[in-house]
Amino acid sequence: MIAMKIGIVGLGLIGGSLGLEFVRQGHQVWGVSRQPDTCAEAISRQAVHFASTDLGSLAAVSLEMVFVCTPIPSVLPTISQLAVRLSPRATITDVASVKAPIVDAALQIWPDFIGGHPMAGTAEQGIQAAVLGLFQDRPYVITPTASTPTIAIERLQTLVTQLGSRLVLCQPAQHDQAVAWISHLPVMISASLIAACAQSADAETLRLAQQLASSGFRDTSRVGAGNPDLGVAMAQFNRDALLKTLSHYQNSLSDLIYMIEQERWAELQQRLLQTQQDRQHFMQS
Amino acid sequence: MIAMKIGIVGLGLIGGSLGLEFVRQGHQVWGVSRQPDTCAEAISRQAVHFASTDLGSLAAVSLEMVFVCTPIPSVLPTISQLAVRLSPRATITDVASVKAPIVDAALQIWPDFIGGHPMAGTAEQGIQAAVLGLFQDRPYVITPTASTPTIAIERLQTLVTQLGSRLVLCQPAQHDQAVAWISHLPVMISASLIAACAQSADAETLRLAQQLASSGFRDTSRVGAGNPDLGVAMAQFNRDALLKTLSHYQNSLSDLIYMIEQERWAELQQRLLQTQQDRQHFMQS
């Protein structure tokens, strides 16, 4: 294995976990976080070899790969800041859960850019939550375009393979449509469940419901109580694809309500048999 | 502890798990299942002392408590059959996830009836899935009415306490409204997510979505792929309460779609902050 010099900007759950893996693999890792405490934690946890609060410090190193692991709204501003500082041989990639709006703009700023999205996470956030093995056997989407340099694809593929992830290649827009269905839509569905209960159940029923809620409610409501900033960013950056899935979802829900209103029990039975079967195709990973 | 003679009709996950607990507690347990294989399995697993495929066999025993653990549509027919056979000193209870339509009718058939609903389960079904500890620390709702005999309440309370469950007393209709919110509504929301993806995503997006689906989709879709018969029974027996929650849910979802359409990001942020806080009140159990 050829060791690379790797930069990681943003040392949260994803950035920190990438750092842990790359340090273990024998790469040299430079981390940047705005928070001095996060820098200290990243060093002490061996998620980085060097840490700095100053993005400009990366200019001093001849990096081959830089992972931008900031919140979605900061990805493009960060790439712009990196562009005036980095050695021109560096490839930049990101880990955002939306790709088209980032990839198109990023390629304008830095021609050696390749979009990425590791489909991994936990309920926790921050460098404290970073763990080895987070990406093992998980999908890692990379979205090269016609103008992506071969070297960028090769470098990222090499690192993704070392993480033990399942590499998935697709177009940025394809990625965004797929994650609208399986990631962004569930957040909105789930949040609406919590909101409907909290706002519309009468006080006595709500208190009893809170007492009785168990695994069914817990699972269905989980992603609706995730990081609000991330939820807003998903909606902002993947608005069109998300609205399309929400519209289909409304129709699907209306169908089902109609069956219940009209007491079409055989149809409802058929629908629930079908969903039981269809879900299995989503359970590969 | 005073040992009781207990009958259990329907030896699935719930009936079988109740049997395992009651046998361990030192009660005498008679089980009834239509399937000879299930009877054999229940005996060999020590979920019952005696098993029979014939409901009439319970007439020979002076039972104090009979748990009807059949699927919802069979609960009242089973109580009718028991009524012409049981010793008059027996209390009958059930474990169905709807209460008002069962309790009212059951009290007409058998005055010594008390409704119950242990809020416990696993993804599995059947006697094979029965386990000790299933009810430990879980809510067990009992729904006495003005006409429920004191002896029925006392017997069921005693047994529920021995299971290690958290006893919750409420009116049948209150129960049904609360579980519409936290159990039946999530099933319909979740099933509609699966149906929308499977029916409305184009083939290429669907294939990619299936490849990328991870814990968010898995959790949000889980209860939508549960037992279809149970899903239909919930809708049939708790139709009015469920339709009310579905209507509130549609409004809540429309609100959220409006915020995204109109790019009201501050409102969306506020909504998602609120759902994050509100969910905590449902996580007591």
Coordinates of C-alpha atoms in Angstrom, one line a residue, chain B residues 27-198:
Chain B
H27 CA -49.4 -21.7 38.2
Q28 CA -51.1 -24.6 36.5
V29 CA -51.5 -23.9 32.8
W30 CA -53.9 -25.4 30.2
G31 CA -53.3 -24.4 26.6
V32 CA -55.5 -24.7 23.6
S33 CA -54.4 -24.4 20.0
R34 CA -56.0 -25.6 16.7
Q35 CA -52.6 -27.0 15.6
P36 CA -51.5 -30.3 17.1
D37 CA -47.9 -29.3 16.3
T38 CA -48.3 -26.1 18.3
C39 CA -49.7 -28.1 21.3
A40 CA -46.7 -30.5 21.1
E41 CA -44.2 -27.6 21.0
A42 CA -46.0 -25.7 23.9
I43 CA -45.7 -28.8 26.0
S44 CA -42.1 -29.5 25.1
R45 CA -41.1 -25.9 25.8
Q46 CA -42.9 -26.0 29.1
A47 CA -45.2 -23.1 28.1
V48 CA -48.2 -25.2 29.3
H49 CA -48.7 -28.2 31.6
F50 CA -51.5 -29.6 29.4
A51 CA -52.5 -28.8 25.8
S52 CA -55.5 -29.6 23.7
T53 CA -56.8 -28.8 20.2
D54 CA -60.3 -28.9 21.7
L55 CA -61.7 -25.7 23.4
G56 CA -64.2 -28.0 25.1
S57 CA -61.5 -29.7 27.1
L58 CA -61.3 -26.6 29.3
A59 CA -64.8 -27.5 30.6
A60 CA -63.2 -30.3 32.7
V61 CA -61.0 -27.9 34.6
S62 CA -62.1 -25.4 37.3
L63 CA -60.1 -22.5 35.8
E64 CA -59.8 -19.1 37.5
M65 CA -58.4 -17.2 34.6
V66 CA -58.6 -17.7 30.8
F67 CA -56.4 -15.6 28.4
V68 CA -57.8 -15.4 24.9
C69 CA -54.7 -14.9 22.7
T70 CA -56.2 -15.5 19.3
P71 CA -56.0 -13.1 16.4
I72 CA -58.3 -10.1 16.9
P73 CA -61.2 -11.3 14.7
S74 CA -61.4 -14.6 16.6
V75 CA -61.5 -13.1 20.1
L76 CA -65.3 -12.6 20.4
P77 CA -66.2 -15.9 18.7
T78 CA -63.8 -17.7 21.1
I79 CA -65.4 -16.0 24.1
S80 CA -68.8 -17.1 22.9
Q81 CA -67.6 -20.7 22.6
L82 CA -66.0 -20.5 26.0
A83 CA -69.1 -19.1 27.6
V84 CA -71.1 -22.3 27.1
R85 CA -68.3 -24.4 28.5
L86 CA -66.4 -22.7 31.3
S87 CA -66.9 -23.0 35.0
P88 CA -68.8 -19.8 36.0
R89 CA -66.1 -18.8 38.5
A90 CA -63.6 -18.2 35.6
T91 CA -62.5 -14.7 34.6
I92 CA -61.9 -14.2 30.9
T93 CA -59.4 -11.7 29.6
D94 CA -57.9 -11.0 26.1
V95 CA -54.7 -9.5 24.8
A96 CA -56.0 -7.8 21.6
S97 CA -54.6 -4.4 20.6
V98 CA -58.1 -2.9 20.3
K99 CA -60.3 -2.8 23.3
A100 CA -63.7 -0.9 23.0
P101 CA -65.3 -3.2 20.3
I102 CA -64.2 -6.3 22.3
V103 CA -64.8 -5.2 25.8
D104 CA -68.4 -4.0 25.3
A105 CA -69.4 -7.2 23.4
A106 CA -67.5 -9.5 25.7
L107 CA -69.2 -8.2 28.8
Q108 CA -72.5 -9.1 27.2
I109 CA -71.3 -12.6 26.6
W110 CA -69.4 -13.2 29.9
P111 CA -70.0 -10.8 32.8
D112 CA -66.7 -11.7 34.4
F113 CA -64.6 -10.3 31.6
I114 CA -61.7 -7.8 31.7
G115 CA -59.9 -6.4 28.7
G116 CA -56.1 -6.4 28.6
H117 CA -53.3 -5.5 26.2
P118 CA -49.7 -6.4 26.9
M119 CA -47.6 -3.9 24.9
A120 CA -44.9 -6.3 24.0
G121 CA -43.8 -8.1 20.9
T122 CA -41.0 -9.1 18.7
A123 CA -40.6 -9.3 14.9
E124 CA -41.3 -13.0 15.1
Q125 CA -44.6 -14.9 15.4
G126 CA -45.7 -18.2 16.7
I127 CA -44.9 -20.5 19.7
Q128 CA -41.3 -20.8 18.4
A129 CA -40.8 -17.1 19.2
A130 CA -42.2 -17.3 22.7
V131 CA -39.7 -16.2 25.3
L132 CA -39.5 -15.6 29.0
G133 CA -39.1 -11.9 29.9
L134 CA -41.2 -10.6 27.0
F135 CA -43.4 -8.6 29.3
Q136 CA -40.8 -7.4 31.8
D137 CA -40.9 -3.7 32.3
R138 CA -43.4 -3.3 29.4
P139 CA -46.8 -1.6 29.8
Y140 CA -49.7 -4.0 30.3
V141 CA -53.0 -2.1 29.9
I142 CA -56.1 -3.3 31.6
T143 CA -59.4 -1.7 30.9
P144 CA -62.0 -2.4 33.6
T145 CA -65.4 -0.8 33.2
A146 CA -68.1 0.1 35.8
S147 CA -69.5 -3.4 35.5
T148 CA -66.2 -5.4 35.8
P149 CA -66.3 -7.6 38.9
T150 CA -63.6 -6.8 41.5
I151 CA -62.4 -10.4 41.4
A152 CA -61.6 -10.1 37.7
I153 CA -59.5 -6.9 38.3
E154 CA -57.7 -8.5 41.3
R155 CA -56.8 -11.7 39.5
L156 CA -55.5 -9.9 36.4
Q157 CA -53.6 -7.3 38.4
T158 CA -51.9 -10.1 40.4
L159 CA -50.8 -11.9 37.3
V160 CA -49.6 -8.8 35.5
T161 CA -47.5 -7.9 38.5
Q162 CA -45.9 -11.3 38.4
L163 CA -45.0 -10.8 34.8
G164 CA -43.0 -7.7 35.8
S165 CA -45.1 -5.5 33.6
R166 CA -46.0 -1.9 34.3
L167 CA -49.7 -1.9 35.0
V168 CA -51.7 0.8 33.2
L169 CA -55.4 1.2 33.8
C170 CA -57.6 3.1 31.4
Q171 CA -61.0 3.2 29.7
P172 CA -61.3 1.0 26.6
A173 CA -61.9 3.9 24.3
Q174 CA -59.0 5.9 25.7
H175 CA -56.7 2.9 25.1
D176 CA -57.9 2.7 21.5
Q177 CA -57.2 6.3 20.8
A178 CA -53.8 6.2 22.3
V179 CA -52.7 3.0 20.4
A180 CA -54.2 4.5 17.2
W181 CA -51.5 7.2 17.5
I182 CA -48.5 5.2 18.6
S183 CA -49.2 1.8 17.1
H184 CA -51.8 1.7 14.3
L185 CA -50.9 5.1 12.6
P186 CA -47.2 4.2 12.4
V187 CA -48.1 0.9 10.6
M188 CA -50.1 2.8 7.9
I189 CA -47.4 5.6 7.6
S190 CA -44.7 3.0 7.3
A191 CA -46.6 0.8 4.8
S192 CA -47.2 3.9 2.6
L193 CA -43.5 4.6 2.5
I194 CA -42.7 1.2 1.2
A195 CA -45.6 1.3 -1.3
A196 CA -44.6 4.8 -2.6
C197 CA -41.0 3.7 -3.2
A198 CA -41.9 0.5 -4.8

